[in-house]
Structures are given as C-alpha cells and as structure tokens.
Coordinates of C-alpha atoms and ligand atoms in Angstrom, one line a residue:
Chain A
M1 CA -31.7 61.9 36.6
S2 CA -33.4 64.8 34.9
E3 CA -36.1 66.7 36.8
E4 CA -38.5 66.0 34.0
K5 CA -38.5 62.2 34.3
N6 CA -42.0 60.9 34.8
I7 CA -42.2 58.5 37.7
L8 CA -45.8 57.8 37.4
E9 CA -47.8 58.2 34.2
V10 CA -51.5 57.7 33.9
E11 CA -53.2 58.2 30.5
H12 CA -56.9 58.2 29.7
L13 CA -57.7 55.6 32.4
K14 CA -61.2 54.1 32.2
K15 CA -62.9 51.7 34.5
S16 CA -66.5 50.7 35.2
F17 CA -67.9 48.4 37.9
K18 CA -71.0 46.2 37.6
V19 CA -73.4 47.3 40.2
G20 CA -76.8 46.2 41.5
V21 CA -78.6 43.0 40.8
K22 CA -78.9 43.8 37.2
L23 CA -75.1 44.3 37.0
R24 CA -75.5 47.6 35.2
P25 CA -72.1 49.1 34.5
F26 CA -71.2 52.2 36.6
Q27 CA -68.4 54.3 35.1
A28 CA -66.1 54.9 38.1
L29 CA -63.3 56.3 35.9
S30 CA -64.1 57.8 32.6
D31 CA -60.9 59.7 31.7
V32 CA -58.1 60.1 34.2
S33 CA -54.7 61.4 33.1
F34 CA -51.8 62.9 34.9
S35 CA -48.1 62.5 35.3
V36 CA -45.9 62.7 38.4
K37 CA -42.3 63.9 38.0
E38 CA -39.4 62.5 39.9
G39 CA -38.8 64.1 43.3
E40 CA -42.1 65.9 43.7
I41 CA -45.0 65.6 46.2
Y42 CA -48.0 65.3 43.9
G43 CA -51.5 65.8 45.2
F44 CA -54.5 63.8 44.0
L45 CA -57.4 65.9 44.9
G46 CA -61.1 65.0 44.6
P47 CA -64.3 64.8 46.5
N48 CA -65.6 61.5 48.0
G49 CA -66.4 59.1 45.3
A50 CA -64.4 60.9 42.6
G51 CA -62.5 57.7 41.9
K52 CA -59.2 58.3 43.7
T53 CA -59.0 54.9 45.3
T54 CA -60.2 53.2 42.1
T55 CA -57.3 55.0 40.2
I56 CA -54.8 53.8 42.8
K57 CA -56.1 50.3 42.7
T58 CA -55.8 50.3 38.9
I59 CA -52.2 51.6 39.2
C60 CA -51.4 48.8 41.6
N61 CA -52.8 46.1 39.4
L62 CA -55.6 45.2 41.8
V63 CA -58.3 46.0 39.2
R64 CA -57.9 46.0 35.5
P65 CA -58.5 49.1 33.5
E66 CA -60.9 49.0 30.5
G67 CA -58.9 51.6 28.7
G68 CA -55.8 53.8 29.0
T69 CA -52.3 53.1 30.2
V70 CA -50.4 53.2 33.5
K71 CA -46.7 53.5 33.7
V72 CA -44.9 53.1 37.0
L73 CA -41.2 54.0 37.1
G74 CA -41.2 53.6 33.3
G75 CA -42.5 50.0 33.5
S76 CA -45.4 48.0 34.8
F77 CA -46.5 47.4 38.3
K78 CA -46.8 43.8 37.3
D79 CA -43.0 43.6 37.3
P80 CA -41.7 42.6 40.7
A81 CA -38.5 44.7 40.2
I82 CA -40.7 47.8 39.9
R83 CA -42.8 46.9 42.9
Q84 CA -39.6 46.6 44.9
Q85 CA -39.2 50.3 44.4
V86 CA -42.8 51.4 45.3
G87 CA -44.4 51.7 48.7
L88 CA -48.2 51.6 48.9
M89 CA -50.3 52.8 51.8
P90 CA -53.9 51.8 51.2
E91 CA -57.0 53.6 52.3
H92 CA -58.5 52.6 55.7
A93 CA -55.5 50.9 57.2
Y94 CA -56.1 47.3 56.0
Y95 CA -53.4 45.6 58.0
H96 CA -52.9 42.3 59.9
E97 CA -54.3 43.2 63.2
Y98 CA -53.1 40.1 65.0
L99 CA -49.5 41.3 64.5
T100 CA -47.6 43.7 66.7
A101 CA -46.2 46.8 65.0
R102 CA -42.7 45.2 65.1
E103 CA -43.9 41.9 63.6
F104 CA -45.9 43.7 61.0
L105 CA -42.9 45.6 59.8
Q106 CA -40.8 42.5 60.0
F107 CA -43.3 40.7 57.7
H108 CA -43.3 43.5 55.1
G109 CA -39.5 43.9 55.4
K110 CA -39.0 40.2 54.7
L111 CA -41.4 40.3 51.8
C112 CA -39.2 43.0 50.3
G113 CA -36.2 40.8 50.7
L114 CA -34.5 42.7 53.5
D115 CA -32.5 40.6 55.9
Q116 CA -33.2 40.0 59.5
A117 CA -30.1 41.9 60.8
L118 CA -31.0 45.0 58.8
L119 CA -34.6 44.8 59.9
K120 CA -33.6 44.5 63.6
K121 CA -31.9 47.9 63.3
K122 CA -34.3 49.5 60.9
I123 CA -37.6 48.8 62.5
P124 CA -37.1 50.7 65.8
E125 CA -35.8 53.6 63.8
L126 CA -38.8 53.6 61.5
L127 CA -41.3 53.4 64.4
E128 CA -39.5 56.2 66.1
R129 CA -39.8 58.2 62.9
V130 CA -43.5 57.8 62.7
G131 CA -43.9 58.4 66.5
L132 CA -44.7 54.9 67.5
S133 CA -41.7 53.8 69.6
H134 CA -44.0 53.5 72.6
A135 CA -46.2 50.9 70.9
M136 CA -43.7 48.7 69.2
D137 CA -44.9 45.5 70.8
R138 CA -48.6 46.3 70.9
A139 CA -50.9 44.3 68.5
L140 CA -52.3 46.5 65.7
R141 CA -55.8 45.4 66.8
K142 CA -55.3 47.7 69.8
F143 CA -54.1 50.7 67.7
S144 CA -56.1 53.8 67.3
K145 CA -56.9 55.0 63.8
G146 CA -54.2 57.6 63.8
M147 CA -51.6 55.0 65.0
L148 CA -52.7 52.7 62.2
Q149 CA -52.1 55.5 59.7
R150 CA -48.6 55.9 61.1
V151 CA -47.7 52.3 61.0
G152 CA -49.1 52.1 57.5
L153 CA -46.7 54.9 56.5
A154 CA -43.9 53.0 58.1
Q155 CA -44.6 49.8 56.1
A156 CA -44.8 51.9 52.9
I157 CA -41.3 53.3 53.4
I158 CA -39.6 50.2 54.9
A159 CA -37.7 49.2 51.7
D160 CA -36.6 52.7 50.8
P161 CA -38.9 53.0 47.8
K162 CA -38.4 55.6 45.0
L163 CA -42.1 56.2 44.7
L164 CA -44.7 56.3 47.5
I165 CA -48.4 55.9 46.7
L166 CA -50.5 57.0 49.6
D167 CA -54.3 56.8 49.7
E168 CA -55.5 59.5 52.1
P169 CA -52.5 59.4 54.4
L170 CA -53.7 62.4 56.4
S171 CA -57.2 61.2 57.2
G172 CA -58.0 60.0 60.7
L173 CA -55.3 62.1 62.2
D174 CA -55.6 64.9 64.8
P175 CA -54.1 68.3 63.9
I176 CA -50.7 67.4 65.5
G177 CA -50.7 64.1 63.7
R178 CA -51.5 65.8 60.4
A179 CA -48.6 68.1 60.9
D180 CA -46.3 65.2 61.8
V181 CA -47.2 63.2 58.8
R182 CA -46.9 66.2 56.5
N183 CA -43.4 66.8 57.9
I184 CA -42.5 63.2 57.3
M185 CA -43.7 63.5 53.8
L186 CA -41.6 66.7 53.3
D187 CA -38.5 64.9 54.8
L188 CA -39.0 61.9 52.5
Q189 CA -39.1 64.3 49.5
K190 CA -35.8 65.8 50.7
E191 CA -34.4 62.3 50.7
G192 CA -35.3 62.2 47.0
K193 CA -38.5 60.2 47.1
T194 CA -41.5 60.9 44.9
I195 CA -44.8 61.0 46.7
F196 CA -48.2 60.6 45.1
F197 CA -51.0 61.0 47.6
S198 CA -54.8 61.4 47.5
T199 CA -56.9 63.7 49.7
H200 CA -60.2 65.6 49.6
I201 CA -58.8 68.4 51.6
L202 CA -57.6 71.4 49.8
S203 CA -55.3 72.8 52.4
D204 CA -53.3 69.5 52.5
V205 CA -52.4 70.0 48.9
E206 CA -51.7 73.7 49.3
M207 CA -49.3 73.1 52.1
I208 CA -47.0 70.5 50.7
C209 CA -47.5 70.1 47.0
E210 CA -46.2 71.9 44.0
R211 CA -48.4 70.2 41.5
L212 CA -51.7 68.4 41.6
V213 CA -54.4 66.8 39.6
I214 CA -58.1 67.4 40.4
L215 CA -60.5 64.5 39.8
N216 CA -64.3 64.8 39.7
K217 CA -66.7 62.0 38.8
G218 CA -64.0 59.9 37.4
K219 CA -62.5 62.6 35.2
T220 CA -59.4 64.7 35.4
I221 CA -60.7 68.2 35.5
A222 CA -57.4 70.0 36.0
E223 CA -53.8 69.3 36.3
G224 CA -50.9 71.7 37.0
K225 CA -49.2 73.9 39.5
V226 CA -51.0 74.4 42.8
A227 CA -50.3 78.1 42.6
D228 CA -52.1 78.4 39.3
L229 CA -55.0 76.2 40.1
I230 CA -55.9 77.1 43.7
A231 CA -54.4 80.5 44.2
P232 CA -56.2 82.5 46.9
D233 CA -59.0 84.5 45.5
S234 CA -57.4 88.0 45.9
D235 CA -60.3 89.8 44.5
H236 CA -62.3 89.1 47.6
Y237 CA -61.5 89.7 51.2
E238 CA -63.0 88.5 54.4
V239 CA -63.3 90.9 57.3
Q240 CA -64.1 89.8 60.8
A241 CA -65.3 92.4 63.3
G242 CA -66.8 92.5 66.7
N243 CA -68.9 95.1 68.5
V244 CA -70.8 96.0 65.4
S245 CA -74.0 98.0 66.1
P246 CA -77.1 97.2 64.2
E247 CA -77.1 100.5 62.4
L248 CA -73.4 100.1 61.4
K249 CA -74.2 96.6 60.1
E250 CA -77.1 98.0 58.1
S251 CA -74.8 100.5 56.4
L252 CA -71.9 98.1 55.9
L253 CA -74.1 95.6 54.1
K254 CA -74.6 98.0 51.2
N255 CA -71.3 96.9 49.6
S256 CA -70.6 93.6 51.4
T257 CA -72.2 90.2 52.1
L258 CA -72.5 88.7 55.5
L259 CA -70.9 85.3 55.7
V260 CA -71.2 84.5 59.4
E261 CA -73.0 86.1 62.3
K262 CA -71.9 85.1 65.7
E263 CA -71.9 86.7 69.1
S264 CA -68.1 87.0 69.0
G265 CA -68.3 88.8 65.7
L266 CA -69.5 89.1 62.1
V267 CA -67.6 88.0 59.0
F268 CA -68.2 90.0 55.9
E269 CA -67.1 89.4 52.3
I270 CA -66.0 92.4 50.4
K271 CA -64.4 93.3 47.1
K272 CA -60.7 94.1 47.1
E273 CA -61.2 97.8 46.2
D274 CA -63.6 98.3 49.1
V275 CA -61.2 97.1 51.8
A276 CA -59.9 100.5 52.8
S277 CA -63.2 102.3 52.9
F278 CA -64.8 99.3 54.7
V279 CA -62.2 99.2 57.4
N280 CA -62.4 103.0 57.9
A281 CA -66.2 102.7 58.3
L282 CA -65.7 100.0 60.9
V283 CA -63.3 102.0 62.9
A284 CA -65.5 105.2 62.6
G285 CA -68.5 103.1 63.8
G286 CA -66.6 102.0 66.9
A287 CA -66.3 98.3 65.8
L288 CA -63.4 96.1 66.8
I289 CA -61.5 94.7 63.8
I290 CA -60.5 91.1 64.4
K291 CA -59.2 89.9 61.0
V292 CA -58.8 91.0 57.4
E293 CA -57.6 88.5 54.9
A294 CA -57.8 87.5 51.3
R295 CA -60.5 84.9 50.9
R296 CA -59.3 81.3 50.7
P297 CA -61.2 79.2 48.2
S298 CA -62.9 76.0 49.3
L299 CA -62.7 72.9 47.2
E300 CA -66.1 73.7 45.9
D301 CA -64.9 77.2 44.9
V302 CA -62.1 75.7 43.0
F303 CA -64.4 73.2 41.3
L304 CA -66.9 75.8 40.3
D305 CA -64.1 78.0 39.0
I306 CA -62.6 75.2 36.9
L307 CA -65.9 74.0 35.6
K308 CA -66.9 77.6 34.7
N309 CA -63.6 78.1 32.9
T310 CA -63.8 74.8 31.0
S311 CA -67.4 75.5 29.9
E312 CA -66.4 79.0 28.8
A313 CA -63.5 77.6 26.9
E314 CA -65.8 75.1 25.2
K315 CA -68.0 78.0 24.0
Chain B
M1 CA -39.3 30.8 47.8
R2 CA -38.5 33.1 50.6
S3 CA -41.7 35.1 50.2
I4 CA -43.7 31.9 50.2
L5 CA -42.2 31.0 53.5
T6 CA -42.7 34.5 54.9
I7 CA -46.4 34.4 54.0
A8 CA -46.7 30.8 55.3
Q9 CA -45.1 31.8 58.6
N10 CA -47.4 34.8 59.0
S11 CA -50.4 32.6 58.2
F12 CA -49.4 30.1 60.8
K13 CA -49.0 32.9 63.3
E14 CA -52.5 34.2 62.5
S15 CA -54.0 30.7 62.9
I16 CA -52.5 30.0 66.3
R17 CA -53.6 33.5 67.5
N18 CA -57.1 32.8 66.1
R19 CA -59.8 32.2 68.7
L20 CA -61.6 29.8 66.5
F21 CA -58.5 27.6 66.2
L22 CA -57.8 27.7 69.9
N23 CA -61.5 26.8 70.7
L24 CA -61.4 23.9 68.2
L25 CA -58.1 22.7 69.7
V26 CA -59.4 22.7 73.3
F27 CA -62.5 21.0 72.2
A28 CA -60.6 18.4 70.2
I29 CA -58.3 17.6 73.1
A30 CA -61.2 17.3 75.5
M31 CA -63.1 15.1 73.0
I32 CA -60.1 12.8 72.4
I33 CA -59.4 12.2 76.0
L34 CA -63.1 11.7 76.8
S35 CA -63.8 9.4 73.9
L36 CA -60.7 7.4 74.6
I37 CA -61.6 6.9 78.2
I38 CA -65.2 6.1 77.5
G39 CA -64.3 3.9 74.6
T40 CA -61.8 1.9 76.7
L41 CA -64.1 1.5 79.6
S42 CA -67.1 0.5 77.7
L43 CA -65.5 -1.6 75.0
G44 CA -63.2 -3.5 77.2
A45 CA -59.9 -1.8 76.6
E46 CA -59.1 -3.3 73.3
K47 CA -56.1 -1.5 71.9
R48 CA -57.0 -1.4 68.2
I49 CA -60.4 0.1 69.0
T50 CA -58.9 2.7 71.2
M51 CA -56.5 3.6 68.4
D52 CA -59.3 3.8 66.0
I53 CA -61.3 6.2 68.1
G54 CA -58.2 8.4 68.5
L55 CA -57.6 8.3 64.8
G56 CA -61.3 9.2 64.1
A57 CA -61.1 12.2 66.4
I58 CA -57.9 13.4 64.8
T59 CA -59.5 13.0 61.3
I60 CA -62.6 15.0 62.2
F61 CA -60.8 17.8 64.0
G62 CA -58.1 18.0 61.4
T63 CA -60.7 18.2 58.7
L64 CA -62.6 20.9 60.5
I65 CA -59.4 22.9 60.9
A66 CA -58.4 22.3 57.3
I67 CA -61.8 23.6 56.1
F68 CA -62.5 26.5 58.5
I69 CA -59.1 27.8 59.1
G70 CA -58.0 27.0 55.6
V71 CA -60.8 29.0 54.0
S72 CA -60.7 31.9 56.5
S73 CA -56.9 32.3 56.4
F74 CA -57.2 33.1 52.7
S75 CA -60.5 34.9 52.6
H76 CA -59.6 37.1 55.5
E77 CA -56.7 38.5 53.5
I78 CA -59.2 39.4 50.8
E79 CA -62.1 40.5 52.8
R80 CA -60.0 42.5 55.2
R81 CA -58.0 43.7 52.3
T82 CA -54.6 42.9 53.9
I83 CA -53.7 41.4 50.5
Y84 CA -53.3 44.9 49.0
T85 CA -50.1 45.6 50.7
I86 CA -48.8 42.1 50.3
L87 CA -49.3 42.1 46.5
A88 CA -47.7 45.6 46.4
R89 CA -44.5 43.8 47.4
P90 CA -42.4 41.8 45.0
V91 CA -44.7 38.8 45.6
N92 CA -46.9 37.4 42.9
R93 CA -50.3 35.9 43.3
T94 CA -49.2 32.3 42.8
Q95 CA -46.6 32.7 45.5
F96 CA -49.3 34.2 47.7
I97 CA -51.5 31.1 47.2
L98 CA -48.6 28.7 47.8
G99 CA -47.6 30.7 51.0
K100 CA -51.2 30.5 52.3
Y101 CA -51.3 26.8 51.5
L102 CA -48.0 26.1 53.2
G103 CA -49.2 28.1 56.2
I104 CA -52.3 26.0 56.7
M105 CA -50.3 22.8 56.2
M106 CA -48.0 23.9 58.9
V107 CA -50.9 24.3 61.2
L108 CA -52.3 20.9 60.2
A109 CA -49.0 19.1 60.6
V110 CA -48.4 20.6 64.1
N111 CA -52.0 19.8 65.0
T112 CA -52.0 16.2 63.7
I113 CA -48.7 15.4 65.3
A114 CA -49.7 17.0 68.6
M115 CA -53.0 15.1 68.7
A116 CA -51.3 11.8 67.8
I117 CA -48.8 12.4 70.6
L118 CA -51.8 13.0 72.9
V119 CA -53.5 9.8 71.8
S120 CA -50.2 7.9 72.2
L121 CA -49.8 9.3 75.8
V122 CA -53.3 8.3 76.7
L123 CA -52.7 4.8 75.2
L124 CA -49.5 4.5 77.2
M125 CA -51.3 5.5 80.4
L126 CA -53.8 2.8 79.7
G127 CA -50.9 0.4 79.3
Q128 CA -51.4 0.0 75.5
P129 CA -48.5 1.5 73.6
P130 CA -49.6 2.7 70.1
T131 CA -48.5 0.7 67.1
L132 CA -46.4 1.9 64.2
L133 CA -49.5 1.5 62.0
F134 CA -51.3 4.1 64.1
W135 CA -48.6 6.6 63.3
L136 CA -48.5 5.7 59.7
A137 CA -52.3 6.1 59.5
D138 CA -51.9 9.6 61.0
I139 CA -49.3 10.6 58.4
M140 CA -51.6 9.4 55.6
Q141 CA -54.4 11.3 57.2
L142 CA -52.3 14.4 57.0
L143 CA -52.0 13.9 53.3
A144 CA -55.8 13.6 53.1
L145 CA -56.0 16.9 55.0
G146 CA -53.5 18.4 52.5
V147 CA -56.1 17.6 49.7
I148 CA -58.9 19.1 51.7
A149 CA -56.9 22.2 52.5
A150 CA -56.0 22.7 48.8
L151 CA -59.7 22.6 48.0
A152 CA -60.4 25.0 50.8
I153 CA -57.9 27.5 49.5
A154 CA -59.0 27.0 45.9
F155 CA -62.6 27.8 46.9
A156 CA -61.5 30.8 48.9
T157 CA -59.8 32.2 45.8
I158 CA -63.1 32.3 44.0
S159 CA -65.8 33.0 46.6
G160 CA -66.4 34.5 50.0
T161 CA -65.9 32.7 53.3
V162 CA -69.3 31.1 53.7
V163 CA -69.7 29.8 50.2
A164 CA -66.1 28.4 50.3
V165 CA -66.7 26.7 53.6
I166 CA -70.0 25.1 52.4
A167 CA -68.4 24.0 49.1
T168 CA -65.4 22.4 50.8
L169 CA -67.6 20.7 53.4
T170 CA -69.8 19.3 50.6
I171 CA -66.8 18.0 48.7
W172 CA -65.4 16.4 51.9
V173 CA -68.6 14.6 52.6
S174 CA -69.0 13.4 49.0
G175 CA -65.2 12.6 48.9
T176 CA -65.7 10.2 51.8
L177 CA -68.7 8.6 50.1
T178 CA -67.2 8.2 46.6
D179 CA -67.1 4.4 46.8
D180 CA -70.7 4.2 47.9
L181 CA -71.7 6.8 45.4
I182 CA -70.2 5.0 42.4
Y183 CA -71.6 1.7 43.6
L184 CA -75.2 3.1 43.7
A185 CA -74.8 4.9 40.4
R186 CA -73.5 1.9 38.5
R187 CA -76.6 0.0 39.6
A188 CA -78.9 2.8 38.5
D189 CA -80.5 2.4 35.1
N190 CA -80.5 6.0 34.1
P191 CA -77.5 6.6 31.9
I192 CA -77.4 10.4 32.7
V193 CA -77.2 9.7 36.4
T194 CA -74.5 7.1 35.8
G195 CA -72.6 9.4 33.5
I196 CA -72.6 12.3 35.9
T197 CA -71.6 10.2 38.8
E198 CA -68.9 8.6 36.8
I199 CA -67.5 12.1 36.0
L200 CA -67.9 13.2 39.6
Y201 CA -66.1 10.0 40.7
Y202 CA -63.0 11.1 38.9
I203 CA -63.2 14.8 39.9
L204 CA -64.0 14.4 43.6
P205 CA -61.1 13.5 45.8
D206 CA -61.2 9.8 46.7
L207 CA -60.4 10.3 50.4
S208 CA -60.6 6.6 51.1
S209 CA -57.4 6.1 49.3
F210 CA -55.6 7.8 52.2
S211 CA -57.4 6.0 54.9
L212 CA -55.9 3.2 57.0
H213 CA -58.7 3.3 59.5
T214 CA -59.9 -0.2 58.7
Q215 CA -56.3 -1.5 59.0
V216 CA -55.9 0.2 62.4
A217 CA -59.3 -1.0 63.6
N218 CA -58.8 -4.6 62.6
N219 CA -55.0 -4.7 62.9
L220 CA -54.5 -5.7 59.3
E221 CA -51.5 -5.5 57.0
I222 CA -51.1 -2.4 54.8
P223 CA -52.2 -3.4 51.2
G224 CA -49.3 -3.5 48.7
G225 CA -48.6 -0.2 46.9
F226 CA -51.0 1.6 49.2
I227 CA -48.5 4.2 50.3
S228 CA -47.0 5.0 46.9
T229 CA -50.4 5.2 45.2
A230 CA -51.7 7.5 48.0
L231 CA -48.6 9.7 47.7
I232 CA -48.8 10.0 43.9
Y233 CA -52.5 10.5 43.9
G234 CA -52.5 13.1 46.8
I235 CA -49.6 15.1 45.5
S236 CA -51.0 15.3 42.0
Y237 CA -54.4 16.2 43.2
I238 CA -53.1 19.0 45.4
A239 CA -50.9 20.3 42.5
I240 CA -53.8 20.4 40.1
V241 CA -56.2 22.1 42.5
L242 CA -53.7 24.7 43.5
G243 CA -52.6 25.2 39.9
L244 CA -56.1 25.8 38.8
A245 CA -56.7 28.2 41.7
A246 CA -53.6 30.2 40.8
L247 CA -54.6 30.3 37.1
N248 CA -58.0 31.8 38.1
F249 CA -56.7 34.0 40.9
N250 CA -54.2 35.7 38.6
H251 CA -57.1 37.2 36.7
R252 CA -59.3 38.1 39.6
E253 CA -59.9 41.8 40.4
L254 CA -59.4 42.6 44.1
V255 CA -61.9 45.4 44.7
Ligands
ATP1 N1 -66.1 47.5 43.7 C1 -66.9 48.5 43.3 N2 -68.1 48.2 42.8 C2 -69.0 49.2 42.4 N3 -68.7 50.5 42.5 C3 -67.5 50.9 43.0 C4 -66.6 49.9 43.4 N4 -65.5 50.6 43.9 C5 -65.7 51.9 43.7 N5 -67.0 52.1 43.2 C6 -67.6 53.4 42.9 O1 -66.7 54.1 42.1 C7 -66.7 55.5 42.5 C8 -65.3 55.9 43.0 O2 -65.0 55.3 44.2 P1 -63.6 55.6 44.9 O3 -63.5 54.7 46.1 O4 -62.5 55.4 43.9 O5 -63.7 57.1 45.3 P2 -62.7 58.0 46.1 O6 -62.3 59.1 45.3 O7 -61.5 57.2 46.6 O8 -63.5 58.5 47.3 P3 -63.2 58.7 48.9 O9 -62.7 60.1 49.0 O10 -64.5 58.6 49.6 O11 -62.2 57.7 49.3 C9 -67.7 55.6 43.7 O12 -68.9 56.0 43.1 C10 -67.9 54.1 44.1 O13 -69.2 53.9 44.6
MG2 MG1 -60.8 56.7 48.5

C-alpha cells in the first residue's frame, strides 16, 4: 500500500458524439488525462459542458472511448470484481423513485452481494450518516433535491468501496448540506477511501482536495496540487470600505479599480504594495474599513491564468 | 443468479406500484366480470362459452400488460438513467436483461393466475365449475405471454418506449395472424411476396401454437403433442430473442 499507487488512471481519453440530423461528430473529449492516487480526495474541475460527466461515463463503461485508456484499481471497470470496490454517484440523482430510501439501499446492497442481516443493521446507520434517518420509509419520489443527493451518496458507499466516483456531489445542496457532504467526504478519506469528484465550483476543490485536474472543452488544461494551481492571487488585494466621500473616492481611484459600488460600501482592487498607503488614505479621509483581503481567484481567473501560461510556454 | 432475482424483484415492485398497471388491472377485472355476466345472460349460460370469454379477456389484458409494462419496465431504467448505478454494481448487462425479463414474467404469472381465479369464482357463482382444460389453456397462454414479453424487452433494448411498444404490438398482431398470412401468401402469384411472407412466417412468433381457445370453446380434446411442442417452441423462441437482445445490448452506449 504505497502512497503512490494509482487508483484511477485516465490517459488521452477521446470521445465524440454524433449530433444533429446530419450526425456530425462533436468532439466532447479530445484529450483527457489524469491519475488519482490512493487515499486522496481528487477534484475534477471544469465549467459546464467541459466533459466531466462524459469522462465519468467513459470510466464507468457506459460509453466507449474512441481513444485512450482507463484503468480503475489497476484493472478494467468491466471486471465485476473491480466494480465491487467502486461506488458511483451519477449526476442528477437518477434513482428508482418508487422505492423508499430503505428499499433503495436494500436493492443496491443486495446487488453488491451483502446479506440481509448485515443490511438490516447497516442501512439505518448509513441513512443516519447522511442525515436522512427521518425519511427512511419515504418514497424517493417525495425527496427534495438535496435529500436525493444524500441518498445517492449513501448508495455509493453501501459496500465499503475503495474508490468513490461522484459526479457533482455538492450541487443542489444548501450551504449546510454542502458542509455536511464535504465533512462526510473528509471522513471517508480518513477511513482510507479514495474519492474522485467533479464540480464546477472552485471553492469546493480548494476546501477539501490536495490535487485536482482542470478540464476545459474536453481537454485537460492543468493537473497538479491545488496550492500550485489555484493559490490566492497575493499580488492583488480587495479592500471594502464604507462611508467614502466622493472626493475621497476620486483620489483613491488613482491607484485602484472599483469592483463593486453599493450603499453599504465600495470594494476596491489594489496592488499589494499599495495596501498600507491605501488603508492610511481611507482612515485619514474618515472612511470605515470593512475588509482587507488577498483577492481569491474565480474559476475564470484560473482558466485565464493557465491559458496565458500555456500559450506563453508554447511561444 | 442472485442479482438477476434482485433485479426481477425490484422490477416486480415497480410494476405493482405503477399506476398504469393498476389501472389496467382494475379495468381488466371490471371487463371480465361484465363480459362474463353479459355473455352468460345473453348466450344462455353455456359453460364453454363463458370460459372462452374469460380466457379471451385474460389473453387481451395479459398481452397489454406484457407489451406496455414489459417495454416500460426496461426503457424506464434507460430513459430515467437508473441503469447507471445498477451497471456500476457487479451485475452485467445480460444479467440485467434476464432480471428485467424475470420481473415482468412474475407480474404476468401473478396476473394470469389471479384473473383465472377470478373467472373460476364467477363460474362457480354461476353454478358452472371451470374445467381442467380452462386452467391448462391459461398456463399455455402464460407461455405465449412469455414470448411477447421477451420481444417487448428485446425491442426496449434497441429503441425508446414508443417505438418498442409499436413494434411489439405489430408483431403480436401479425403473430396471431400468421396462419392466415401464410395461407394468403401461398396463393399469391408474386414470388417476392411469397418469399418474404415465407421468411416472416418463420421469424414471427406463431402464437396460435400456444392457443387452446378453440378447444375450450368447443370442449375438444387437446391435440397430441400439443403441450410438448408448445413448450419447446416457446422456450427456444424466448431464449433466442433474449440472447440476441443481450448480444446487442452489450455493445450499446448508454448516454
Ligand atoms: N449524448 C450526447 N450527445 C451529444 N453530445 C453530448 C452527449 N453527451 C454530452 N454531450 C456534449 O458533450 C459535452 C460535454 O458534456 P458533459 O455532460 O460531459 O459536460 P459536464 O462537464 O459534465 O458539464 P456540467 O457541468 O454541465 O455537468 C457537452 O458539450 C455536451 O453537449
Ligand atoms: Mg456533468
């Protein structure tokens, strides 16, 4: 059990779909590569339509790749013994809605070969863990979106898988729900499981992953440590201040840009070296300082940055 | 084997919780009772005719269930994408098809037997206990439904709900007409028409080979070898259809 063992390995994956009446090929994946090591929470980040779900479907043998290779736990997902050790949570909670939460988990438990006695004990624990003990005997049809996400997570972990493949596990949840699910993911990692999950939200990845891959238009554009790829941009700061008089604002704008202007306050972006003088000027001008912080990049910032770097590297 | 049973059980559960199925069932029960009563009153309470009417109703509703519930139980899994998590389990696609087939067969068996009991009860109330032949005809009818259900599942593996339902309905109708079809075609002069019909005759299920309606209606003996021929024919037909369905479905992309 070395730390370096690859649990999931995807190399140069390619896939196109035939679209429209003319069945013209559309390249959904043109070159996707990454590898997930044992025991990590690995983020799969990309904007809508980047090809995250298509990659996951290819990994799970639902669609056939046109090129490239996928290795799951050192073997193929086609092998039932490998599938026994993987938990999948698909996008959009595609589950049997006529079943109750308990029946749904029983069904999946039995498909994994778990026996009735074990399931009887395990299912209530599992539902408790995902915060659904109150809805055990309710039909999934009557579940809210967030509840479906939770029951989906429960079915993914029912057979104690080594690897979890989760397609947007945090979407559709309220802030408390997001925190709950993030904590469950962290706990699962502590239990030794490897988690591969997709998202289009940068902060999800920053909060729980060490490494990630960024996908754009069917192509891996970056892979590596979160700290290296999406470090906060410490060259720029954001300062929020209230009670800024028009004259003060005029003079401040000489070495800053105004990001937001609201009644409650203004948000300026300034360079790191100007922070001290800027804050002094605010205080002298009688303004109220609300917040000073290093600017956090958005997903677009990270993209632009990476694209800029790669095009510079190509030159 | 266990996963096939688990899938079948789940499919059965879905069907009996399905509104369409419940509506069909209520309608069927009402129709059976009504037709039996009207039939008995107007045709002078002849037992063989009453049994024939009951058998007819069982056949029609069984077929509708085999086609509509058979197709939808499979295509729902694909269209609602519930198949994703199932196939992520140690279950292969052939087992999935067999599980789905077994599920609809459980529904059909329960349904056929329940309706036959219902008809028998009505007959008893009318003072005409059903014959053994009536029950035998019901069981053979279940075998015919097994063939239709296999076709329904097979079509659902290659197309969407609507197309699969239409295709299975078409085959059912032509399957009940095979004898007439071949008779007409053999009299036609056009060799192409004759040739195509001849081929169709062997591909289409010959549903008359499962039917004991005439025997029930006229209180005749069962022809020699009828049951063994029907069993061999039905089971091989089902096996071939499901085998081809599995062969094709194993290569299908589930997007
Ligand atoms: N079955 C299909 N037929 C045609 N095009 C498809 C099909 N599935 C996906 N695509 C296309 O492939 C691209 C990638 O889609 P995919 O669902 O993988 O994106 P995603 O990264 O999961 O996006 P999201 O964040 O919205 O879930 C999209 O442009 C989509 O339109
Ligand atoms: Mg997606």
